[in-house]
XYZ file of C-alpha atoms in Angstrom:
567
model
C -17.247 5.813 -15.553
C -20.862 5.929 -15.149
C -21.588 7.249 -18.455
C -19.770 4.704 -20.029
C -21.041 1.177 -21.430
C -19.942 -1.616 -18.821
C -17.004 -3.301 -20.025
C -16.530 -7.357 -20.140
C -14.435 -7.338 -18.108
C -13.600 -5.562 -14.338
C -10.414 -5.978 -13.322
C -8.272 -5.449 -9.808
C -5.244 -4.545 -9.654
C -2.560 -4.114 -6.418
C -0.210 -1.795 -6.994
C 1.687 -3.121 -4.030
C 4.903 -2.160 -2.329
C 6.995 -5.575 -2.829
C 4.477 -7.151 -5.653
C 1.608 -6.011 -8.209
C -1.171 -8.487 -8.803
C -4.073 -8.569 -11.515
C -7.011 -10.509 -11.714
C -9.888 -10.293 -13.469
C -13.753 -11.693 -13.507
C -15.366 -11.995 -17.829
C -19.088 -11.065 -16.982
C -19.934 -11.754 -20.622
C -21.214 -15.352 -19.105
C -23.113 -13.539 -15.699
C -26.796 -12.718 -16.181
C -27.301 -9.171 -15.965
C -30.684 -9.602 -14.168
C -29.511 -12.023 -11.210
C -27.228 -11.961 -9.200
C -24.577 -15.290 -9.103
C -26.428 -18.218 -6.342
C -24.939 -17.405 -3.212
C -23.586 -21.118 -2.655
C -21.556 -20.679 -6.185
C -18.784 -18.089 -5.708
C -17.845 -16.025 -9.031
C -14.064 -17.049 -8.808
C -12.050 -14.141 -10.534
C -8.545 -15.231 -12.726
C -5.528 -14.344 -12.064
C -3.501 -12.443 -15.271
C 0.182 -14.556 -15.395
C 2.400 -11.574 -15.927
C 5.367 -11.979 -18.710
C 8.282 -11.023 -17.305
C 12.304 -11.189 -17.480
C 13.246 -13.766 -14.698
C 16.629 -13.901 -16.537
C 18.813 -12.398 -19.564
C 16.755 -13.169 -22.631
C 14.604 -15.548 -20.567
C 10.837 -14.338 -20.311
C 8.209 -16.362 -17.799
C 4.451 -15.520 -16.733
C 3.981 -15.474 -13.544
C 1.213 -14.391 -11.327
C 3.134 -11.716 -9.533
C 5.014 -8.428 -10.808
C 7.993 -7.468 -8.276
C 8.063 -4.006 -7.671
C 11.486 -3.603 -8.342
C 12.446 -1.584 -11.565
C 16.552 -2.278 -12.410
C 17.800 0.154 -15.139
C 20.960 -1.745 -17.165
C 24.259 0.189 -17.110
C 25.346 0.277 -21.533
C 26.478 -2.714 -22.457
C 26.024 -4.395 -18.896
C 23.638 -7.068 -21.124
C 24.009 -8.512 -24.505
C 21.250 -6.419 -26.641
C 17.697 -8.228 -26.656
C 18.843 -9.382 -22.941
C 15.664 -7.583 -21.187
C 12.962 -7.762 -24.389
C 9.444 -8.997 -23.807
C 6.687 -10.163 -26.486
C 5.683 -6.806 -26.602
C 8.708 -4.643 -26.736
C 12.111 -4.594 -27.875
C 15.140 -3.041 -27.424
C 14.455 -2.625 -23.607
C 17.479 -1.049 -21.209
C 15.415 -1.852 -18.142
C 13.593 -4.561 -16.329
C 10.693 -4.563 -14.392
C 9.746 -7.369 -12.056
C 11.640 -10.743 -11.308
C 15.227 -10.167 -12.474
C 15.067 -6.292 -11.560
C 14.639 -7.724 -7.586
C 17.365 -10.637 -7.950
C 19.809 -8.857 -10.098
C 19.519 -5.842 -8.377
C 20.340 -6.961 -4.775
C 23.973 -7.148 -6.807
C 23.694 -3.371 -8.080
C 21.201 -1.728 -5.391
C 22.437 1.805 -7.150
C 20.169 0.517 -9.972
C 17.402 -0.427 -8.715
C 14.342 1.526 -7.821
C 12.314 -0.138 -5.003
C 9.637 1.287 -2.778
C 8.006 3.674 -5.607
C 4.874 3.397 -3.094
C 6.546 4.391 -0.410
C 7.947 7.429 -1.945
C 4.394 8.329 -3.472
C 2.924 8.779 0.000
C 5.614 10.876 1.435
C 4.589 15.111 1.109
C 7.994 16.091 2.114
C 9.450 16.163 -1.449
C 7.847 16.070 -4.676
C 6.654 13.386 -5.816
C 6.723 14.501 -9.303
C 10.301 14.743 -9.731
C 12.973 12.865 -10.113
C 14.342 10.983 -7.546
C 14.729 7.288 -7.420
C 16.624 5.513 -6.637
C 17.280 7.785 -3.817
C 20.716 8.866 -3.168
C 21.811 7.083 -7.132
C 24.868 8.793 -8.235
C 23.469 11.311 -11.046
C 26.696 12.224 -12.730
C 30.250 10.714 -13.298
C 31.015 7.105 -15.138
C 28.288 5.366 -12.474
C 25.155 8.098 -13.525
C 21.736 6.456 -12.790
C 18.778 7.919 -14.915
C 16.380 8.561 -12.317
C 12.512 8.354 -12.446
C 9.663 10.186 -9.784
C 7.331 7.626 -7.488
C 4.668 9.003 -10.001
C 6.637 7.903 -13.198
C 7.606 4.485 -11.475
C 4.734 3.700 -10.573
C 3.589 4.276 -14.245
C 6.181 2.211 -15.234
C 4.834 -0.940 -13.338
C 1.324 -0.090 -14.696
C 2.054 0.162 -18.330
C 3.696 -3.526 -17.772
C 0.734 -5.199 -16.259
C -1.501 -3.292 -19.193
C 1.281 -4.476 -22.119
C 1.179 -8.001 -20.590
C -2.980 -8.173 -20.219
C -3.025 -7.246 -24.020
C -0.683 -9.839 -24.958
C -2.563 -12.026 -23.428
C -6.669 -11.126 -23.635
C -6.400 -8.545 -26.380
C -4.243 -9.690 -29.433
C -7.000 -10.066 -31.369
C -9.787 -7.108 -30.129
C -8.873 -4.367 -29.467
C -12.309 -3.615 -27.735
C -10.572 -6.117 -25.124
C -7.382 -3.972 -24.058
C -7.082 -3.041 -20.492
C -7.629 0.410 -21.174
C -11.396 0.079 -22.298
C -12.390 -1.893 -19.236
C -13.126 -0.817 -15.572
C -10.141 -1.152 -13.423
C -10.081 -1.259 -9.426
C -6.732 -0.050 -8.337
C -6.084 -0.177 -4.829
C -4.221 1.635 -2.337
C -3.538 1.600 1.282
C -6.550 3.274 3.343
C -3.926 5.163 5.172
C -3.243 7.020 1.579
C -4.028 10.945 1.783
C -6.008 12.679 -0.704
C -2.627 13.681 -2.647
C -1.447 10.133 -2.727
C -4.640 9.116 -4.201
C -4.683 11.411 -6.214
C -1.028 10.894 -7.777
C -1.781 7.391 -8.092
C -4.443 8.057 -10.099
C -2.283 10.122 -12.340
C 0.541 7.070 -12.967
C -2.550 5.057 -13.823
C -3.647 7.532 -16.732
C 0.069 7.881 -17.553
C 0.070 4.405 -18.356
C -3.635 4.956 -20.434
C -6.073 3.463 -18.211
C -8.878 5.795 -18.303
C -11.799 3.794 -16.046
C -9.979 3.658 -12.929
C -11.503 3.150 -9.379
C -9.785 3.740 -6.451
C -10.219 0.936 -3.406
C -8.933 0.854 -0.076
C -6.312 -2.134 0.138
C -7.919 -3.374 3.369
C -11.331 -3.660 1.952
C -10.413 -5.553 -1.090
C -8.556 -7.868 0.720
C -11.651 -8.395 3.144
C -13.846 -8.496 -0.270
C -11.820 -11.711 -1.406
C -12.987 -13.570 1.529
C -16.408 -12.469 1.278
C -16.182 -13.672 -2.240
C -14.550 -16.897 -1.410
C -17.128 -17.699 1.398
C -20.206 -16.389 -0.316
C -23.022 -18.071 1.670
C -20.922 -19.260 4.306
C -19.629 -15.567 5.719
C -23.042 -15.170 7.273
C -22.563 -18.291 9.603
C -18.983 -16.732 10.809
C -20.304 -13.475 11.533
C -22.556 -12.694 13.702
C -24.941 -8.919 14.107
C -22.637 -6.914 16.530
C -19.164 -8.450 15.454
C -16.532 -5.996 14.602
C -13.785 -7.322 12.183
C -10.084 -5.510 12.797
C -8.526 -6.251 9.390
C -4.637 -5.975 9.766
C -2.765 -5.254 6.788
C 1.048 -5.661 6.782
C 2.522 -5.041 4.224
C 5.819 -3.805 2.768
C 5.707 -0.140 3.057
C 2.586 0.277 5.030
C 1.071 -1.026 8.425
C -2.877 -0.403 7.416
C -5.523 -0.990 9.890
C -9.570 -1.179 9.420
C -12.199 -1.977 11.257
C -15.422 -3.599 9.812
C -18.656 -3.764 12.275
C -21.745 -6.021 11.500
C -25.513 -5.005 11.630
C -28.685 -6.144 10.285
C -31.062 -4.724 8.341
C -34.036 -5.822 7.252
C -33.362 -9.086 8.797
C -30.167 -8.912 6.319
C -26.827 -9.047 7.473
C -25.088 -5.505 6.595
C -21.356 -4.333 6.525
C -19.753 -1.319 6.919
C -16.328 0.343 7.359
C -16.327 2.095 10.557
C -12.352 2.918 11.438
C -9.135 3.524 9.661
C -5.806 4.080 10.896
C -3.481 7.053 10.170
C -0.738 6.341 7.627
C 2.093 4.376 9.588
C 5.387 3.933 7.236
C 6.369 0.715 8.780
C 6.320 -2.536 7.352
C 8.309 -5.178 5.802
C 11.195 -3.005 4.326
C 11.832 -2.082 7.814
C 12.131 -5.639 8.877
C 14.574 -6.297 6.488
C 16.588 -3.152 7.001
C 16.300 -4.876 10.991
C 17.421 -7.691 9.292
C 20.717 -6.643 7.542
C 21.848 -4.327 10.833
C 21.972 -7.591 12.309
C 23.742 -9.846 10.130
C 25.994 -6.363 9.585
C 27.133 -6.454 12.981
C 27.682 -10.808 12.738
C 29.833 -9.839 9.436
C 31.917 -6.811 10.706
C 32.843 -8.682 14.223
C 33.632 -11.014 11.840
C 36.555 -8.402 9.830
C 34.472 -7.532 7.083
C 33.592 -4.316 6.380
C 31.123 -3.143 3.957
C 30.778 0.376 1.657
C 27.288 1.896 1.798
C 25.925 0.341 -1.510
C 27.090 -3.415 -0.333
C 25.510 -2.614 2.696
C 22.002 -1.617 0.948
C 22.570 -4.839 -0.841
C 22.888 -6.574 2.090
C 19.497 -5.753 3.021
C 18.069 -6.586 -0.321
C 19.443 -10.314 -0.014
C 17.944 -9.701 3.465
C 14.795 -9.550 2.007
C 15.275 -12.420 0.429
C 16.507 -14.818 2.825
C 13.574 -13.746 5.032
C 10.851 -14.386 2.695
C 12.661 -17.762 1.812
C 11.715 -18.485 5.500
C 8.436 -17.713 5.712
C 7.570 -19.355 2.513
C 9.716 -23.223 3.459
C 8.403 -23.648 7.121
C 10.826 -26.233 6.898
C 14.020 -24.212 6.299
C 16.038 -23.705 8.867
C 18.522 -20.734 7.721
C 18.433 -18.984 4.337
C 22.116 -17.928 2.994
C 22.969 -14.035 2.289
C 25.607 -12.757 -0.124
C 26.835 -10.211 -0.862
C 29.097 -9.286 -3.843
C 32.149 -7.580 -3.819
C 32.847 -4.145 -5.122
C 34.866 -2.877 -8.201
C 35.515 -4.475 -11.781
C 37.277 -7.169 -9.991
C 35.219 -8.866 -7.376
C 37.866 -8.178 -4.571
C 38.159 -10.835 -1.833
C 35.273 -12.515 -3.471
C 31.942 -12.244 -1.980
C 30.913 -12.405 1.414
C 28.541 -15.214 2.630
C 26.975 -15.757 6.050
C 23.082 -16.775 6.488
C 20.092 -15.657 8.437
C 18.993 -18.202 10.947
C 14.887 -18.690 11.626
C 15.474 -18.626 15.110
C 17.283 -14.979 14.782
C 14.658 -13.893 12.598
C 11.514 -14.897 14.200
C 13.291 -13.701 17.724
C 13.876 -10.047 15.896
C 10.660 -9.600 14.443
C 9.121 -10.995 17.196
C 10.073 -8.766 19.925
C 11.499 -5.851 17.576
C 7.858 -5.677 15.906
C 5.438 -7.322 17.793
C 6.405 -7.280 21.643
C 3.969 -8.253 24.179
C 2.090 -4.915 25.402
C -0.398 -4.506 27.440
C -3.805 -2.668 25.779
C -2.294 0.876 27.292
C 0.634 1.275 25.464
C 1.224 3.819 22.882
C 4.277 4.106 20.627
C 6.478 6.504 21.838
C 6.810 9.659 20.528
C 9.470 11.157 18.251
C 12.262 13.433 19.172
C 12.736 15.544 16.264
C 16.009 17.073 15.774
C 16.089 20.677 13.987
C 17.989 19.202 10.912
C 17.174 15.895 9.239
C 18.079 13.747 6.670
C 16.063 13.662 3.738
C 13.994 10.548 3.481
C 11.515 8.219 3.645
C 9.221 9.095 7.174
C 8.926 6.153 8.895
C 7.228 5.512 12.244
C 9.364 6.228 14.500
C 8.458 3.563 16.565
C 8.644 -0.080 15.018
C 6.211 -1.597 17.576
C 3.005 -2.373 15.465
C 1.622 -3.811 18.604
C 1.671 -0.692 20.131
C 0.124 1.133 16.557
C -2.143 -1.376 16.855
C -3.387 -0.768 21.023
C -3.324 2.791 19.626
C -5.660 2.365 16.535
C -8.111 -0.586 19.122
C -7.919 2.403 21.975
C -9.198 5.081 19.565
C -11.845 2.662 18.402
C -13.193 -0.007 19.575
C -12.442 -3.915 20.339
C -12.853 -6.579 17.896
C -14.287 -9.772 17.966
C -12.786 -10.806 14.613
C -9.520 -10.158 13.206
C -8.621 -11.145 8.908
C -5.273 -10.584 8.281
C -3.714 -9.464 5.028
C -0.168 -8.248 3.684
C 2.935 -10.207 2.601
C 4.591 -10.058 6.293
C 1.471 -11.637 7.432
C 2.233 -14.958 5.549
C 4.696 -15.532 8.603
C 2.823 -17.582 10.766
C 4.639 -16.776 14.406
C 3.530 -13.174 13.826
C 0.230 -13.834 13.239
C -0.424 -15.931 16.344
C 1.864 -13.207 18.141
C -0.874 -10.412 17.073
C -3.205 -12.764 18.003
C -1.711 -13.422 21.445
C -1.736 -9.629 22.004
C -5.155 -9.072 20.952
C -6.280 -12.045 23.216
C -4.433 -10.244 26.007
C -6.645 -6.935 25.157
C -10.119 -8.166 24.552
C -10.107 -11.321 26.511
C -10.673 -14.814 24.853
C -13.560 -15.610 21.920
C -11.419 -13.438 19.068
C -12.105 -15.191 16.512
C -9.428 -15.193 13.022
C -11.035 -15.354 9.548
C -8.736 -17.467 7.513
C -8.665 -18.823 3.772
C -7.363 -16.301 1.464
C -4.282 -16.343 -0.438
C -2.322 -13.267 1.038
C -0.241 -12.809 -2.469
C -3.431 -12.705 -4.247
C -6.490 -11.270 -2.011
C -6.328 -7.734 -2.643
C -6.471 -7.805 -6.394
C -9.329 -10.809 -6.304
C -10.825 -8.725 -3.808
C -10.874 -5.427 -6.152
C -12.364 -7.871 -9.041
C -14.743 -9.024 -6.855
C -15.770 -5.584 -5.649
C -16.377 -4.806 -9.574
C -18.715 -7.263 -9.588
C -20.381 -5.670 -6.605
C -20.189 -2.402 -8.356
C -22.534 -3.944 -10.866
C -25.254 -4.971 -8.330
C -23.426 -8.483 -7.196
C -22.026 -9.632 -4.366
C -22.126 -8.202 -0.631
C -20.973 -4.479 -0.779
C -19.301 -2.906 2.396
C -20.189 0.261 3.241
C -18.495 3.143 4.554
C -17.767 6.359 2.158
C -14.941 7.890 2.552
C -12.319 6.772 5.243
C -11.926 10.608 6.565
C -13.881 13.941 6.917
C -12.213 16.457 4.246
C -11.298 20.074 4.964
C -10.390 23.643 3.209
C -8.579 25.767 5.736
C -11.030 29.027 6.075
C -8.938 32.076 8.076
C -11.020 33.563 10.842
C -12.134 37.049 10.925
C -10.706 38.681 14.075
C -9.191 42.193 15.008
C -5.242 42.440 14.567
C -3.892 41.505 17.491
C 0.420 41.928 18.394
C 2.143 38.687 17.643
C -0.931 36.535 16.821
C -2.152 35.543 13.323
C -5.721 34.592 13.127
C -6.817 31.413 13.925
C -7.936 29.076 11.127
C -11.154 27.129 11.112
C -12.034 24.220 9.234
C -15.078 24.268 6.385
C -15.935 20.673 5.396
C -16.215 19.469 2.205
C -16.817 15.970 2.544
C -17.860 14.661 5.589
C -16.513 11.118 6.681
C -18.501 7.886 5.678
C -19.818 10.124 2.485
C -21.159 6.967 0.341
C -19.919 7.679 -3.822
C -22.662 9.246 -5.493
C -24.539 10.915 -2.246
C -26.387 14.500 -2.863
C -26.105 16.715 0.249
C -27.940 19.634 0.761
C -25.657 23.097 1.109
C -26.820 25.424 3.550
C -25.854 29.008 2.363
C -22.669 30.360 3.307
C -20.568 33.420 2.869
C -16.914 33.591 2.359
C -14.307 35.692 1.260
C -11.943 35.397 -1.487
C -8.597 36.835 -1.773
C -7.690 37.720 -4.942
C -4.156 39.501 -6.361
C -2.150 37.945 -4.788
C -0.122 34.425 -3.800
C -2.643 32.422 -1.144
C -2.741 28.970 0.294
C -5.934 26.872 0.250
C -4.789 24.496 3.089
C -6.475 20.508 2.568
C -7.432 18.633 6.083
C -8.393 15.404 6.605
C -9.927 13.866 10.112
C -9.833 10.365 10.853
C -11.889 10.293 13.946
C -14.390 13.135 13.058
C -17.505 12.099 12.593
C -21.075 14.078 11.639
C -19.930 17.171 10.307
C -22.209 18.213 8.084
C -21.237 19.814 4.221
C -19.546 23.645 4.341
C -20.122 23.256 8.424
C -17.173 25.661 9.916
C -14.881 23.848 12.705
C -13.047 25.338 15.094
C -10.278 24.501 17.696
C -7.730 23.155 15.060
C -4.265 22.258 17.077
C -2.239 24.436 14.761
C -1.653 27.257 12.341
C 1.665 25.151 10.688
C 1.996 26.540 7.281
C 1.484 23.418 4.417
C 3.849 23.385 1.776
C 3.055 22.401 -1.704
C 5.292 19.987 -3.264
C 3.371 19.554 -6.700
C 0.256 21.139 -8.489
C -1.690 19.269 -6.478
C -0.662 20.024 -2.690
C -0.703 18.389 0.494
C -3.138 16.805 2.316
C -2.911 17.672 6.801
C -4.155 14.994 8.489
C -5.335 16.855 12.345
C -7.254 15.018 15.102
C -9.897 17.275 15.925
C -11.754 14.220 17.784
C -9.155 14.326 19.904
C -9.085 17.931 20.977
């Protein structure tokens, strides 16, 4: 990207779980010797997204549901899912894929993020929507997390040239520099399958940015002169990202330089699977239970779209504070809607009193989550925590790290205003009082105006965190030793990338010889640390906690993540 002439525009884009954003900042108006007055924030725009919202009806909106429905034939009149840009469409991607699929949950294709993350099948092939029928008169074509996730790209890019590029094509979203984001928590396999959807749907100037950071760069960009009155030299910011595949937490500690307030990433968490698609999965086991004392029972695709309407009714909640209970419905099964469908509703105080104490129970600052008890045979699946506590992620990620003084809070479960002042009960309850909570960002919105903003900084504008990369990076090196009965050698760890390495930074390689097997079938095992700190390039570790073989689920691999800090 370097040795490319800067676009007009950068752009941000979240590739989120639930939602995709875009928003973009034109520099052609910025003076490319100054930097923007530090009172006057660069505000970036947010792309309205064309989308289906119902048959043959097409709206812009500002977000993208990640929710891809694929049409049975002839489920739609023809033209019924068409937009500006293409026609003859059998699938919809965004607002009517989430509410029409919630009827037909075999159709739809949710959680492509989730899926993209997970090393235990390939990511490559395809899958989703996990557990479709694949043959027989109900056959779902099936696409891989890689492909889906495509999928949603190539909309946001058809939908930015419809609207910024009809007439140049100099203009089109593939000629200018795009920050995509991902969670922090994302392995070097994850990141590097995301970049591959994003060249699969042509964008070719693609930067990668941690989710937390972006969202944190939104309020630095919204309180330009400002965020140097609220923070203060020795504050550490925890930034706590809920989202709805992915729990994602940062911290960000303040120092001066130069009489200059600095920034810099000093802590991220290890990828936790738990977020709002396990609320509402809480969510539906509950009102499952209210419908079947009730005498109804429900086959495994109503009960999947249980939990989609779910979903629903609990976000109706947290957006209407006023709202009281939110109705769920589900439809019957069959050509003939047998029985007729079954209503009940989701209460706020049931809600808030399960997510509350299911998610985020009072702990004190010792608790851990507990740990799993694996069974020899298991379902194949998505990973998730095996705990649901975040609190108790959370006193994990603080006890590993340090205390904050500040805490920002990001992710679409974090709209929900009891469990923000519940986090912020617990973290009173570990630090003591004087935490203070950085508010004014739009939670939908802030991590792709954060990843605009941080293209701006990019350019030589704005206040740029620091931080390299989140964890140290590791090829597995086999240790020379004499055979000994019923032991393999040991295996060391040669770093390749030492954590907090800033993009661009030369290091100076000691000289070191190694071995190469050639001939035959060998593993180059990939380790990450996230608590390692100071290794120095092609330095060799020792003590790692195990010799567990890695198994490679694509070209690319998978990416350990060990604790070596820890040993």
């Amino acid at each position: 990207m370097n040795d490319q002439p800067k676009s007009r525009y950068v752009v941000g884009i979240d590739l989120g779980t639930t939602n995709c954003a875009v928003a973009y900042i034109d520099t052609a108006g910025l003076d490319e010797n100054e930097s923007p007055p530090s009172d006057q924030p660069v505000k970036p725009t947010v792309l309205s997204i064309d989308q289906v919202v119902a048959p043959g009806q097409v709206e812009a909106r500002p977000l993208l549901p990640s929710f891809l429905y694929q049409a049975a034939p002839q489920e739609f009149p023809q033209g019924s899912l068409d937009l500006p840009w293409s026609a003859g469409r059998t699938y919809a991607v965004g607002e009517f894929a989430r509410t029409h699929g919630v009827q037909v949950p075999m159709r739809l294709l949710s959680s492509a993020k989730s899926w993209l993350s997970y090393a235990g099948v390939d990511r490559t092939a395809p899958i989703l929507p996990f557990g479709a029928p694949e043959t027989g008169d109900e056959a779902v074509p099936k696409l891989s997390p890689v492909d889906a996730s495509a999928r949603y790209l190539m909309h946001l890019r058809d939908a930015w040239d419809q609207h910024l590029a009809a007439d140049d094509e100099a203009l089109q979203l593939t000629h200018q520099d795009v920050l995509l984001t991902v969670p922090a928590s994302f392995d070097a396999v994850a990141r590097e399958l995301t970049v591959r959807a994003a060249q699969a749907a042509g964008l070719s100037r693609v930067t990668l940015l941690e989710e937390p950071q972006a969202a944190f760069y939104a309020w630095l960009g919204d309180h330009p002169g400002a965020w140097r009155q609220r923070l203060r030299v020795g504050d550490v910011v925890l930034v706590c990202d809920v989202g709805g595949g992915t729990t994602d937490f940062s911290l960000i500690a303040v120092s001066e330089r130069a009489g200059d307030l600095q920034l810099e990433r000093i802590a991220v968490g290890d990828h936790i699977l738990l977020g709002g698609d396990n609320m509402d999965l809480a969510l539906g086991v509950s009102v499952l239970r209210k419908l079947e004392q009730q005498g109804h029972k429900l086959d495994p695709w109503q009960r999947r779209a249980l939990v989609f309407s779910c979903r629903q009714a609990k976000e109706s909640l947290m957006i209407h504070a006023d709202l009281q209970a939110a109705p769920v419905v589900v439809l019957g099964r069959g050509s003939k809607v047998i029985g007729g469908s079954i209503k009940t509703e989701l209460s706020r105080t049931d809600a808030e009193e399960l997510l509350l104490d299911g998610f985020f129970p009072r702990i004190a600052a010792s608790e851990r989550p507990r740990a799993p008890r694996r069974l020899g045979l298991q379902e194949i699946g998505l990973p998730f925590a095996h705990d649901p506590a975040i609190t108790k992620h959370l006193a994990k990620f603080l006890g590993d790290h340090r205390m904050p003084t500040a805490v920002f809070f990001n992710g679409g479960v974090m709209k929900g205003g009891p469990l923000r002042q519940r986090i912020e009960e617990v973290l009173g309850s570990f630090a003591g009082d004087g935490l203070r909570p950085l508010t004014g960002t739009d939670m939908d919105l802030a991590v792709a105006l954060g990843a605009a903003y941080y293209g701006l900084t990019r350019r030589g504008k704005g206040q740029r965190i620091r931080g390299g990369t989140a964890r140290a990076y590791y090829i597995g090196v086999e240790a020379s030793m004499p055979a000994v009965p019923g032991m393999e050698p040991p295996l060391r760890a040669l770093c390749v990338a030492p954590r907090g390495m800033e993009e661009g930074t030369e290091a100076d390689v000691p000289g070191q010889e190694l071995g190469l097997i050639v001939g035959e079938p060998v593993m180059f095992p990939f380790l990450s640390s996230s608590t390692r700190k100071g290794d120095a390039v092609l330095s060799i570790i020792s003590g790692i906690p195990t010799r567990r073989p890695i198994a490679a689920t694509s070209a690319i691999g998978n990416t350990r993540n060990f604790g070596l800090g820890n040993v």
